[in-house]
Amino acid sequence: MEAAAAPGRNAPASTASQPSGCGKHNSLERKVYMDYNATTPLEPEVIQAVTEAMWEAWGNPSSPYPAGRKAKDIIKAARESLAKMIGGKPQDIIFTSGGTESNNLVIHSVVKHFHVNQTSKGDTGVHLSPVEGAKPHLITSSVEHDSIRLPLEHLAEEQAADQPLFFLLLSLLNVKMMKMKTFMVIYFHLINTVTFVPVSKASGQVEVDDILAAVRPTTRLVSIMLANNETGVIMPIPEISQHIKALNRERAAAGLPPILVHTDAAQALGKRRVDVEHLGVDFLTIVGHKFYGPRIGALYVRGLGECTLLCPMLFGGGQEQNFRPGTENTPMIAGLGKAAELVTQNWEAYEAHMRDIRDYLEERLEAEFGQKRIHLNSQFPGTERLPNTCNFSIRGPRLQGRMVLAQCQVLMASVGAACHSDHGDQPSPVLLNSGVPFDVARNALRLSVGRSSTRAEVDLVVQDLKQAVAQLEDQA
């Protein structure tokens, strides 16, 4: 396949003539990238910031000489830019290697803090669980990214491994004397440490009432993504936070510790307004390569170390207020700061442009294939979604998404999350959990447009899809 042009903001539009329906494309035509939810190219200004930091700020940020002081200043400025982008405070930002680390750090901290409190002695301020020996309970949704789902599944498996010890303790307590109902309640609370709340088939969103219904005395964290990476559906994070805060007031009166709220904002940043005060969250995950920055990330922690505790997973030199030690990656942090600065300045323009291109894409798909044949998997009546995401299926027995993409000569996209690219022709669990029928979900394609996407590119892509479908149907 011919090499793709870098899909940066200033990438030139295709100079090839409009392709005909026969499926033959001009050899000079560049590929069209529509997988911006997977990753984005670096903006030229970001590349410049990274390069300048490499040349001028090569020193250790903890060192007193000029190159070190320069690095420290760059890191400080980047932290301020990230905080401004999300409406937070600079001192509440911790730099990480990326979204996966940030998400794992939140889960690790909540579980670690729970166990520290459980084992503390002589601390009158410690809240003990209402069920002695209980495990921390966490709530998430059934459509989360793997960097949330897999750590929580691993946590549940680890806790389940403790069951033999539990049965031994019960035998020592002569469980035969206990009422069976009481036994089952204690057993359930001890081993079932994670609740995966389903999303509504009507809205694609997790519902606040379902979150609240899942809360237990041992619940410590609610983690719900801000925007789904496959459907683009925006989750009701402000409403969840408001209800959890009200519930926390009741828990405080009952002597129970508060429930913390975390959102992974990887897909939302750079595409819509993101403000931690509006969201009301305690933790927010930032991922640079989703908004034209480098492949590092950050974690926002409300009142870091005071209002909200964070427990480090690493120990070392004390950088990042001891919460994420290790010599800082100054060039990448500089790039992340510049990417955040661009978002703060331009997010409204970015959002408007992407929505225009996405809407045009969906109009063209329905015009070419017919409304009955196109199923827009990411459209839920009355539900807000990301302005750039179009998840759709072309109905037909031989039109599985992977097979259609294999026939495309221009389009570069994916069938769903990039981290699920090795799942073969299995339908996306996110789509199935969102109520999309199996046969429709199997044919799904996720097209996500970016800052440089054009209507001319949409026309090329739709024609490319049309010829791909024709080829597959001719083979039947």
CSV table of C-alpha atoms in Angstrom, one decimal:
chain,number,residue,atom,x,y,z
A,1,MET,CA,0.0,0.0,0.0
A,2,GLU,CA,1.2,3.5,-0.7
A,3,ALA,CA,2.4,5.6,2.2
A,4,ALA,CA,-0.1,7.8,3.9
A,5,ALA,CA,0.5,11.5,4.2
A,6,ALA,CA,0.8,12.8,7.7
A,7,PRO,CA,-2.7,13.9,8.7
A,8,GLY,CA,-1.6,17.1,10.5
A,9,ARG,CA,-3.7,20.2,10.7
A,10,ASN,CA,-1.8,21.7,7.8
A,11,ALA,CA,-1.8,18.6,5.6
A,12,PRO,CA,-2.7,19.4,2.0
A,13,ALA,CA,-6.0,18.4,0.6
A,14,SER,CA,-6.0,15.6,-2.0
A,15,THR,CA,-5.3,16.9,-5.5
A,16,ALA,CA,-6.7,13.8,-7.2
A,17,SER,CA,-9.9,14.1,-9.2
A,18,GLN,CA,-13.2,12.8,-7.7
A,19,PRO,CA,-13.0,9.0,-8.0
A,20,SER,CA,-15.6,7.2,-10.1
A,21,GLY,CA,-17.9,4.5,-8.8
A,22,CYS,CA,-15.9,1.8,-10.6
A,23,GLY,CA,-13.4,1.7,-7.6
A,24,LYS,CA,-10.3,2.7,-9.5
A,25,HIS,CA,-8.4,5.6,-7.8
A,26,ASN,CA,-5.8,7.9,-9.0
A,27,SER,CA,-2.3,6.6,-8.0
A,28,LEU,CA,-1.3,10.1,-6.8
A,29,GLU,CA,-4.1,10.2,-4.4
A,30,ARG,CA,-3.1,10.1,-0.7
A,31,LYS,CA,-4.7,8.0,1.9
A,32,VAL,CA,-7.5,9.5,4.0
A,33,TYR,CA,-7.0,9.0,7.8
A,34,MET,CA,-10.2,8.8,9.8
A,35,ASP,CA,-9.0,7.1,13.0
A,36,TYR,CA,-8.4,10.1,15.2
A,37,ASN,CA,-10.0,8.4,18.2
A,38,ALA,CA,-7.1,5.9,18.1
A,39,THR,CA,-4.4,8.6,17.9
A,40,THR,CA,-3.7,12.0,16.5
A,41,PRO,CA,-0.6,13.4,14.8
A,42,LEU,CA,1.5,16.1,16.6
A,43,GLU,CA,0.6,19.7,15.8
A,44,PRO,CA,3.6,21.6,14.3
A,45,GLU,CA,3.6,23.9,17.3
A,46,VAL,CA,3.9,20.8,19.6
A,47,ILE,CA,6.8,19.4,17.5
A,48,GLN,CA,8.5,22.8,17.9
A,49,ALA,CA,8.0,22.8,21.7
A,50,VAL,CA,9.4,19.3,22.0
A,51,THR,CA,12.4,20.1,19.8
A,52,GLU,CA,13.2,23.3,21.6
A,53,ALA,CA,13.1,21.5,25.0
A,54,MET,CA,15.4,18.8,23.7
A,55,TRP,CA,18.0,21.5,22.6
A,56,GLU,CA,17.6,24.0,25.4
A,57,ALA,CA,16.2,22.1,28.4
A,58,TRP,CA,18.3,18.9,28.4
A,59,GLY,CA,19.3,19.4,32.1
A,60,ASN,CA,17.8,17.5,35.0
A,61,PRO,CA,14.9,19.6,36.3
A,62,SER,CA,16.1,19.0,39.9
A,63,SER,CA,19.5,20.5,39.1
A,64,PRO,CA,20.5,24.2,39.9
A,65,TYR,CA,22.4,25.0,36.7
A,66,PRO,CA,20.8,26.9,33.8
A,67,ALA,CA,19.7,23.8,31.7
A,68,GLY,CA,18.1,22.3,34.8
A,69,ARG,CA,16.3,25.5,35.7
A,70,LYS,CA,15.1,25.8,32.2
A,71,ALA,CA,13.7,22.3,32.3
A,72,LYS,CA,12.0,23.1,35.6
A,73,ASP,CA,10.4,26.2,34.2
A,74,ILE,CA,9.1,24.4,31.2
A,75,ILE,CA,7.5,21.7,33.4
A,76,LYS,CA,5.9,24.4,35.6
A,77,ALA,CA,4.5,26.2,32.5
A,78,ALA,CA,3.1,22.9,31.1
A,79,ARG,CA,1.4,22.1,34.4
A,80,GLU,CA,-0.2,25.5,34.3
A,81,SER,CA,-1.4,24.9,30.7
A,82,LEU,CA,-3.0,21.6,31.5
A,83,ALA,CA,-4.7,23.0,34.6
A,84,LYS,CA,-6.1,25.9,32.5
A,85,MET,CA,-7.4,23.5,29.9
A,86,ILE,CA,-9.5,21.6,32.4
A,87,GLY,CA,-10.3,24.4,34.8
A,88,GLY,CA,-8.2,23.0,37.7
A,89,LYS,CA,-5.3,24.1,39.8
A,90,PRO,CA,-1.6,23.4,38.7
A,91,GLN,CA,-0.7,21.8,42.0
A,92,ASP,CA,-3.4,19.2,41.3
A,93,ILE,CA,-1.8,17.9,38.1
A,94,ILE,CA,0.6,14.9,38.1
A,95,PHE,CA,2.4,13.9,34.9
A,96,THR,CA,2.3,10.2,34.0
A,97,SER,CA,3.4,8.0,31.1
A,98,GLY,CA,-0.2,8.0,29.7
A,99,GLY,CA,-3.8,7.2,30.3
A,100,THR,CA,-3.2,3.6,31.3
A,101,GLU,CA,-0.9,4.6,34.1
A,102,SER,CA,-3.2,7.4,35.2
A,103,ASN,CA,-6.2,5.0,35.4
A,104,ASN,CA,-4.3,2.3,37.2
A,105,LEU,CA,-2.9,4.9,39.6
A,106,VAL,CA,-6.5,5.9,40.6
A,107,ILE,CA,-7.6,2.3,41.2
A,108,HIS,CA,-4.4,1.4,43.0
A,109,SER,CA,-4.7,4.5,45.3
A,110,VAL,CA,-8.3,3.8,46.3
A,111,VAL,CA,-7.6,0.1,47.1
A,112,LYS,CA,-4.4,0.9,48.9
A,113,HIS,CA,-6.0,3.6,51.0
A,114,PHE,CA,-8.9,1.3,51.9
A,115,HIS,CA,-6.5,-1.4,53.2
A,116,VAL,CA,-4.4,1.2,55.1
A,117,ASN,CA,-7.5,2.3,56.9
A,118,GLN,CA,-8.6,-1.2,57.6
A,119,THR,CA,-5.3,-2.1,59.2
A,120,SER,CA,-4.7,1.2,61.1
A,121,LYS,CA,-4.7,0.9,64.9
A,122,GLY,CA,-5.5,3.5,67.4
A,123,ASP,CA,-6.6,6.1,64.9
A,124,THR,CA,-9.9,7.4,66.0
A,125,GLY,CA,-10.4,9.1,62.6
A,126,VAL,CA,-10.3,5.8,60.7
A,127,HIS,CA,-13.6,4.6,59.3
A,128,LEU,CA,-13.8,0.8,59.5
A,129,SER,CA,-16.0,-1.1,57.1
A,130,PRO,CA,-19.4,-2.2,58.4
A,131,VAL,CA,-18.4,-5.8,57.6
A,132,GLU,CA,-15.1,-6.8,59.1
A,133,GLY,CA,-12.7,-8.2,56.6
A,134,ALA,CA,-14.7,-6.7,53.6
A,135,LYS,CA,-13.0,-5.7,50.4
A,136,PRO,CA,-13.2,-2.3,48.8
A,137,HIS,CA,-16.0,-2.0,46.3
A,138,LEU,CA,-15.7,-0.1,43.1
A,139,ILE,CA,-18.3,0.8,40.4
A,140,THR,CA,-17.7,1.3,36.7
A,141,SER,CA,-19.7,0.8,33.5
A,142,SER,CA,-19.8,-2.1,31.0
A,143,VAL,CA,-18.4,0.0,28.2
A,144,GLU,CA,-15.1,1.3,29.8
A,145,HIS,CA,-11.7,1.3,28.1
A,146,ASP,CA,-9.5,-1.7,28.8
A,147,SER,CA,-7.2,0.4,31.0
A,148,ILE,CA,-10.2,0.6,33.5
A,149,ARG,CA,-11.9,-2.7,32.8
A,150,LEU,CA,-8.9,-5.0,33.0
A,151,PRO,CA,-7.4,-3.6,36.2
A,152,LEU,CA,-10.8,-4.0,37.9
A,153,GLU,CA,-11.2,-7.5,36.6
A,154,HIS,CA,-7.7,-8.3,37.8
A,155,LEU,CA,-8.7,-6.8,41.2
A,156,ALA,CA,-11.8,-9.0,41.4
A,157,GLU,CA,-9.8,-12.1,40.5
A,158,GLU,CA,-7.3,-11.3,43.2
A,159,GLN,CA,-10.0,-10.9,45.8
A,160,ALA,CA,-11.7,-14.1,44.7
A,161,ALA,CA,-8.5,-16.0,45.4
A,162,ASP,CA,-9.0,-15.1,49.1
A,163,GLN,CA,-12.2,-17.2,49.3
A,164,PRO,CA,-10.7,-20.4,50.8
A,165,LEU,CA,-9.4,-18.2,53.8
A,166,PHE,CA,-12.9,-16.8,54.1
A,167,PHE,CA,-14.5,-20.3,54.3
A,168,LEU,CA,-11.9,-21.2,57.0
A,169,LEU,CA,-12.8,-18.2,59.0
A,170,LEU,CA,-16.5,-19.0,58.8
A,171,SER,CA,-15.9,-22.5,59.9
A,172,LEU,CA,-14.1,-21.2,63.0
A,173,LEU,CA,-17.0,-19.0,63.7
A,174,ASN,CA,-19.4,-22.0,63.4
A,175,VAL,CA,-21.3,-20.7,60.4
A,176,LYS,CA,-24.0,-23.3,61.0
A,177,MET,CA,-25.2,-21.0,63.8
A,178,MET,CA,-25.7,-18.1,61.3
A,179,LYS,CA,-28.8,-17.5,59.4
A,180,MET,CA,-28.3,-18.3,55.7
A,181,LYS,CA,-29.4,-14.9,54.6
A,182,THR,CA,-26.8,-13.2,56.8
A,183,PHE,CA,-24.2,-15.6,55.5
A,184,MET,CA,-25.0,-14.8,51.9
A,185,VAL,CA,-24.9,-11.0,52.5
A,186,ILE,CA,-21.5,-11.2,54.1
A,187,TYR,CA,-20.2,-13.5,51.5
A,188,PHE,CA,-21.4,-11.3,48.7
A,189,HIS,CA,-19.8,-8.2,50.1
A,190,LEU,CA,-16.5,-10.0,50.7
A,191,ILE,CA,-15.9,-11.4,47.2
A,192,ASN,CA,-17.9,-9.2,44.8
A,193,THR,CA,-15.6,-6.2,44.7
A,194,VAL,CA,-16.4,-4.6,41.4
A,195,THR,CA,-19.8,-3.8,39.9
A,196,PHE,CA,-20.0,-3.3,36.1
A,197,VAL,CA,-23.2,-1.2,35.6
A,198,PRO,CA,-24.8,-1.7,32.2
A,199,VAL,CA,-25.6,1.2,29.9
A,200,SER,CA,-29.1,2.0,28.7
A,201,LYS,CA,-30.0,0.4,25.4
A,202,ALA,CA,-32.1,3.6,24.7
A,203,SER,CA,-29.4,6.2,25.4
A,204,GLY,CA,-26.1,4.4,25.3
A,205,GLN,CA,-25.3,6.0,28.6
A,206,VAL,CA,-24.9,4.7,32.1
A,207,GLU,CA,-27.9,5.8,34.2
A,208,VAL,CA,-27.4,7.6,37.5
A,209,ASP,CA,-30.0,5.5,39.2
A,210,ASP,CA,-28.2,2.4,38.3
A,211,ILE,CA,-24.9,3.8,39.8
A,212,LEU,CA,-26.7,4.7,43.0
A,213,ALA,CA,-28.4,1.3,43.2
A,214,ALA,CA,-25.0,-0.3,43.1
A,215,VAL,CA,-23.5,1.6,46.0
A,216,ARG,CA,-22.7,-0.3,49.2
A,217,PRO,CA,-21.2,0.7,52.5
A,218,THR,CA,-17.8,-0.5,51.2
A,219,THR,CA,-18.0,1.4,48.0
A,220,ARG,CA,-14.9,3.7,47.5
A,221,LEU,CA,-14.8,4.7,43.8
A,222,VAL,CA,-17.1,5.3,40.9
A,223,SER,CA,-15.2,5.4,37.6
A,224,ILE,CA,-17.1,6.3,34.4
A,225,MET,CA,-15.5,7.5,31.2
A,226,LEU,CA,-16.5,11.0,30.0
A,227,ALA,CA,-17.0,10.0,26.4
A,228,ASN,CA,-17.0,6.5,24.9
A,229,ASN,CA,-14.2,5.9,22.5
A,230,GLU,CA,-16.3,3.7,20.1
A,231,THR,CA,-19.7,5.4,20.1
A,232,GLY,CA,-18.7,8.9,21.2
A,233,VAL,CA,-21.6,8.9,23.7
A,234,ILE,CA,-21.1,11.5,26.5
A,235,MET,CA,-21.7,10.1,29.9
A,236,PRO,CA,-23.7,12.1,32.6
A,237,ILE,CA,-20.7,12.8,34.8
A,238,PRO,CA,-22.0,16.0,36.4
A,239,GLU,CA,-25.2,14.3,37.4
A,240,ILE,CA,-23.3,11.3,38.8
A,241,SER,CA,-21.0,13.6,40.8
A,242,GLN,CA,-23.9,15.6,42.2
A,243,HIS,CA,-25.7,12.6,43.4
A,244,ILE,CA,-22.6,11.0,44.9
A,245,LYS,CA,-21.8,14.2,46.8
A,246,ALA,CA,-25.3,14.2,48.3
A,247,LEU,CA,-24.9,10.6,49.2
A,248,ASN,CA,-21.5,11.3,50.8
A,249,ARG,CA,-23.2,13.8,53.2
A,250,GLU,CA,-25.4,10.9,54.3
A,251,ARG,CA,-22.5,8.6,54.6
A,252,ALA,CA,-20.5,11.1,56.7
A,253,ALA,CA,-23.4,11.2,59.1
A,254,ALA,CA,-23.4,7.4,59.3
A,255,GLY,CA,-19.6,7.3,59.9
A,256,LEU,CA,-18.8,6.0,56.4
A,257,PRO,CA,-15.9,7.4,54.3
A,258,PRO,CA,-16.8,9.3,51.0
A,259,ILE,CA,-17.0,7.8,47.6
A,260,LEU,CA,-14.6,9.3,45.1
A,261,VAL,CA,-15.5,9.9,41.4
A,262,HIS,CA,-13.1,9.4,38.5
A,263,THR,CA,-13.6,10.0,34.8
A,264,ASP,CA,-11.3,9.1,32.0
A,265,ALA,CA,-11.5,12.2,29.7
A,266,ALA,CA,-9.1,10.8,27.0
A,267,GLN,CA,-11.6,11.1,24.2
A,268,ALA,CA,-13.3,14.3,25.2
A,269,LEU,CA,-10.3,16.6,25.5
A,270,GLY,CA,-9.8,18.7,22.4
A,271,LYS,CA,-13.3,18.0,21.1
A,272,ARG,CA,-15.5,19.7,23.6
A,273,ARG,CA,-15.4,21.7,26.8
A,274,VAL,CA,-13.9,19.8,29.8
A,275,ASP,CA,-14.1,21.5,33.2
A,276,VAL,CA,-13.4,19.7,36.4
A,277,GLU,CA,-15.6,22.1,38.4
A,278,HIS,CA,-18.6,21.5,36.1
A,279,LEU,CA,-17.9,17.7,36.1
A,280,GLY,CA,-17.4,17.7,39.9
A,281,VAL,CA,-14.9,14.8,39.8
A,282,ASP,CA,-12.1,13.9,42.2
A,283,PHE,CA,-9.9,12.4,39.5
A,284,LEU,CA,-9.6,13.1,35.7
A,285,THR,CA,-7.4,11.3,33.3
A,286,ILE,CA,-5.6,13.2,30.5
A,287,VAL,CA,-4.1,11.5,27.5
A,288,GLY,CA,-1.8,13.6,25.2
A,289,HIS,CA,-1.9,11.7,22.0
A,290,LYS,CA,-5.7,12.1,21.8
A,291,PHE,CA,-5.5,15.9,21.3
A,292,TYR,CA,-2.5,16.2,19.0
A,293,GLY,CA,0.1,16.0,21.8
A,294,PRO,CA,2.9,13.4,22.6
A,295,ARG,CA,2.2,10.0,24.0
A,296,ILE,CA,2.4,10.9,27.7
A,297,GLY,CA,-0.5,11.8,30.0
A,298,ALA,CA,-1.4,13.4,33.3
A,299,LEU,CA,-3.8,12.9,36.2
A,300,TYR,CA,-5.9,15.6,37.9
A,301,VAL,CA,-6.5,14.9,41.6
A,302,ARG,CA,-8.7,17.4,43.4
A,303,GLY,CA,-6.9,18.8,46.4
A,304,LEU,CA,-4.0,16.5,45.8
A,305,GLY,CA,-2.7,15.1,49.1
A,306,GLU,CA,-5.2,17.0,51.1
A,307,CYS,CA,-8.8,16.6,49.9
A,308,THR,CA,-8.1,13.5,47.8
A,309,LEU,CA,-5.3,11.1,48.7
A,310,LEU,CA,-3.1,9.5,46.1
A,311,CYS,CA,-0.9,6.5,46.8
A,312,PRO,CA,2.2,6.1,44.6
A,313,MET,CA,2.8,2.9,42.7
A,314,LEU,CA,6.5,3.8,42.3
A,315,PHE,CA,9.1,5.0,44.8
A,316,GLY,CA,12.3,6.9,43.9
A,317,GLY,CA,13.6,10.5,43.8
A,318,GLY,CA,10.5,12.3,45.0
A,319,GLN,CA,9.5,14.0,41.7
A,320,GLU,CA,5.9,15.0,41.2
A,321,GLN,CA,5.4,15.6,44.9
A,322,ASN,CA,6.5,12.0,45.6
A,323,PHE,CA,3.4,10.7,43.8
A,324,ARG,CA,5.1,9.8,40.5
A,325,PRO,CA,8.9,9.7,41.1
A,326,GLY,CA,11.4,9.5,38.3
A,327,THR,CA,13.3,12.2,36.3
A,328,GLU,CA,10.7,14.1,34.4
A,329,ASN,CA,10.5,13.7,30.6
A,330,THR,CA,10.9,17.4,29.9
A,331,PRO,CA,10.5,17.4,26.1
A,332,MET,CA,7.3,15.4,26.1
A,333,ILE,CA,5.9,17.4,29.0
A,334,ALA,CA,6.7,20.6,27.0
A,335,GLY,CA,4.8,19.1,24.0
A,336,LEU,CA,1.9,18.2,26.2
A,337,GLY,CA,1.7,21.7,27.6
A,338,LYS,CA,1.7,23.2,24.1
A,339,ALA,CA,-1.1,20.8,23.0
A,340,ALA,CA,-3.1,21.8,26.0
A,341,GLU,CA,-2.6,25.5,25.3
A,342,LEU,CA,-3.9,25.0,21.7
A,343,VAL,CA,-7.0,23.2,23.0
A,344,THR,CA,-7.7,26.1,25.5
A,345,GLN,CA,-7.4,28.6,22.7
A,346,ASN,CA,-9.3,26.7,19.9
A,347,TRP,CA,-11.6,24.0,21.3
A,348,GLU,CA,-14.7,25.7,20.1
A,349,ALA,CA,-13.4,26.0,16.6
A,350,TYR,CA,-12.2,22.4,16.7
A,351,GLU,CA,-15.6,21.2,17.9
A,352,ALA,CA,-17.6,23.1,15.3
A,353,HIS,CA,-15.3,21.9,12.4
A,354,MET,CA,-15.4,18.3,13.4
A,355,ARG,CA,-19.2,18.3,13.9
A,356,ASP,CA,-19.6,19.7,10.4
A,357,ILE,CA,-17.5,17.1,8.8
A,358,ARG,CA,-19.0,14.2,10.9
A,359,ASP,CA,-22.5,15.3,10.0
A,360,TYR,CA,-21.6,15.6,6.3
A,361,LEU,CA,-20.1,12.1,6.5
A,362,GLU,CA,-23.3,10.6,7.9
A,363,GLU,CA,-25.4,12.4,5.3
A,364,ARG,CA,-23.2,11.1,2.5
A,365,LEU,CA,-23.4,7.5,3.8
A,366,GLU,CA,-27.1,7.5,4.0
A,367,ALA,CA,-27.3,9.1,0.5
A,368,GLU,CA,-25.1,6.5,-1.1
A,369,PHE,CA,-26.3,3.4,0.7
A,370,GLY,CA,-29.8,4.3,1.7
A,371,GLN,CA,-31.1,5.0,5.2
A,372,LYS,CA,-32.4,1.4,5.5
A,373,ARG,CA,-29.0,-0.1,4.8
A,374,ILE,CA,-26.9,2.2,7.0
A,375,HIS,CA,-27.3,1.7,10.7
A,376,LEU,CA,-25.7,4.6,12.7
A,377,ASN,CA,-24.6,2.7,15.8
A,378,SER,CA,-23.5,5.9,17.6
A,379,GLN,CA,-26.8,7.8,17.3
A,380,PHE,CA,-29.1,7.5,20.3
A,381,PRO,CA,-32.1,9.9,20.3
A,382,GLY,CA,-31.6,12.7,22.8
A,383,THR,CA,-28.0,11.6,23.8
A,384,GLU,CA,-25.1,14.0,23.3
A,385,ARG,CA,-22.0,12.5,21.6
A,386,LEU,CA,-18.6,13.6,20.5
A,387,PRO,CA,-18.6,15.8,17.5
A,388,ASN,CA,-16.1,13.7,15.5
A,389,THR,CA,-17.3,10.1,16.0
A,390,CYS,CA,-19.4,8.1,13.5
A,391,ASN,CA,-19.9,4.4,14.3
A,392,PHE,CA,-22.0,2.8,11.6
A,393,SER,CA,-22.7,-0.6,9.9
A,394,ILE,CA,-23.5,-1.3,6.3
A,395,ARG,CA,-26.1,-4.1,6.5
A,396,GLY,CA,-25.3,-7.2,4.5
A,397,PRO,CA,-24.2,-10.9,5.1
A,398,ARG,CA,-20.6,-10.4,3.7
A,399,LEU,CA,-20.0,-6.9,4.9
A,400,GLN,CA,-18.2,-7.5,8.2
A,401,GLY,CA,-16.3,-4.3,9.1
A,402,ARG,CA,-12.9,-5.9,8.9
A,403,MET,CA,-13.6,-7.3,5.4
A,404,VAL,CA,-14.9,-4.0,4.2
A,405,LEU,CA,-11.7,-2.2,5.4
A,406,ALA,CA,-9.5,-4.8,3.7
A,407,GLN,CA,-11.1,-3.9,0.4
A,408,CYS,CA,-10.7,-0.1,0.9
A,409,GLN,CA,-7.9,1.6,-1.1
A,410,VAL,CA,-8.2,5.1,0.4
A,411,LEU,CA,-9.7,4.9,3.9
A,412,MET,CA,-7.6,4.3,7.0
A,413,ALA,CA,-9.9,3.6,9.9
A,414,SER,CA,-10.8,0.8,12.3
A,415,VAL,CA,-13.7,-1.4,13.3
A,416,GLY,CA,-13.6,-0.1,16.9
A,417,ALA,CA,-11.1,0.5,19.6
A,418,ALA,CA,-7.5,0.2,18.4
A,419,CYS,CA,-6.6,-2.0,21.4
A,420,HIS,CA,-9.1,-4.6,20.2
A,421,SER,CA,-7.7,-4.8,16.7
A,422,ASP,CA,-6.7,-8.5,17.2
A,423,HIS,CA,-10.2,-9.7,18.2
A,424,GLY,CA,-11.0,-10.9,14.7
A,425,ASP,CA,-14.6,-10.7,13.5
A,426,GLN,CA,-16.1,-10.7,17.0
A,427,PRO,CA,-18.5,-7.8,17.4
A,428,SER,CA,-17.5,-5.0,19.7
A,429,PRO,CA,-18.6,-5.7,23.3
A,430,VAL,CA,-19.3,-1.9,23.6
A,431,LEU,CA,-21.8,-2.0,20.8
A,432,LEU,CA,-23.4,-5.2,22.0
A,433,ASN,CA,-23.7,-3.7,25.5
A,434,SER,CA,-25.2,-0.6,24.0
A,435,GLY,CA,-28.0,-2.7,22.4
A,436,VAL,CA,-26.7,-2.9,18.8
A,437,PRO,CA,-27.8,-6.3,17.4
A,438,PHE,CA,-25.1,-8.9,16.8
A,439,ASP,CA,-25.3,-9.0,13.0
A,440,VAL,CA,-25.2,-5.2,12.9
A,441,ALA,CA,-22.4,-4.9,15.4
A,442,ARG,CA,-20.3,-7.4,13.4
A,443,ASN,CA,-20.4,-5.0,10.4
A,444,ALA,CA,-19.4,-1.9,12.4
A,445,LEU,CA,-16.8,0.6,11.3
A,446,ARG,CA,-15.7,3.5,13.5
A,447,LEU,CA,-14.8,6.6,11.5
A,448,SER,CA,-13.5,9.5,13.6
A,449,VAL,CA,-12.6,12.8,11.9
A,450,GLY,CA,-10.0,15.3,13.0
A,451,ARG,CA,-9.0,19.0,12.8
A,452,SER,CA,-7.8,18.7,9.3
A,453,SER,CA,-10.5,16.5,7.8
A,454,THR,CA,-12.4,17.9,4.8
A,455,ARG,CA,-15.6,17.3,3.0
A,456,ALA,CA,-13.6,16.4,-0.1
A,457,GLU,CA,-12.0,13.6,2.0
A,458,VAL,CA,-15.4,12.5,3.1
A,459,ASP,CA,-16.5,12.2,-0.6
A,460,LEU,CA,-13.4,10.1,-1.3
A,461,VAL,CA,-14.0,7.8,1.7
A,462,VAL,CA,-17.7,7.2,0.8
A,463,GLN,CA,-16.8,6.3,-2.8
A,464,ASP,CA,-14.1,4.0,-1.4
A,465,LEU,CA,-16.6,2.3,0.8
A,466,LYS,CA,-19.0,2.0,-2.1
A,467,GLN,CA,-16.4,0.2,-4.3
A,468,ALA,CA,-15.4,-2.0,-1.4
A,469,VAL,CA,-18.9,-3.1,-0.7
A,470,ALA,CA,-19.5,-3.8,-4.5
A,471,GLN,CA,-16.4,-6.0,-4.6
A,472,LEU,CA,-17.4,-8.0,-1.6
A,473,GLU,CA,-21.0,-8.5,-2.9
A,474,ASP,CA,-19.6,-9.5,-6.4
A,475,GLN,CA,-17.6,-12.3,-4.7
A,476,ALA,CA,-20.8,-13.7,-3.1
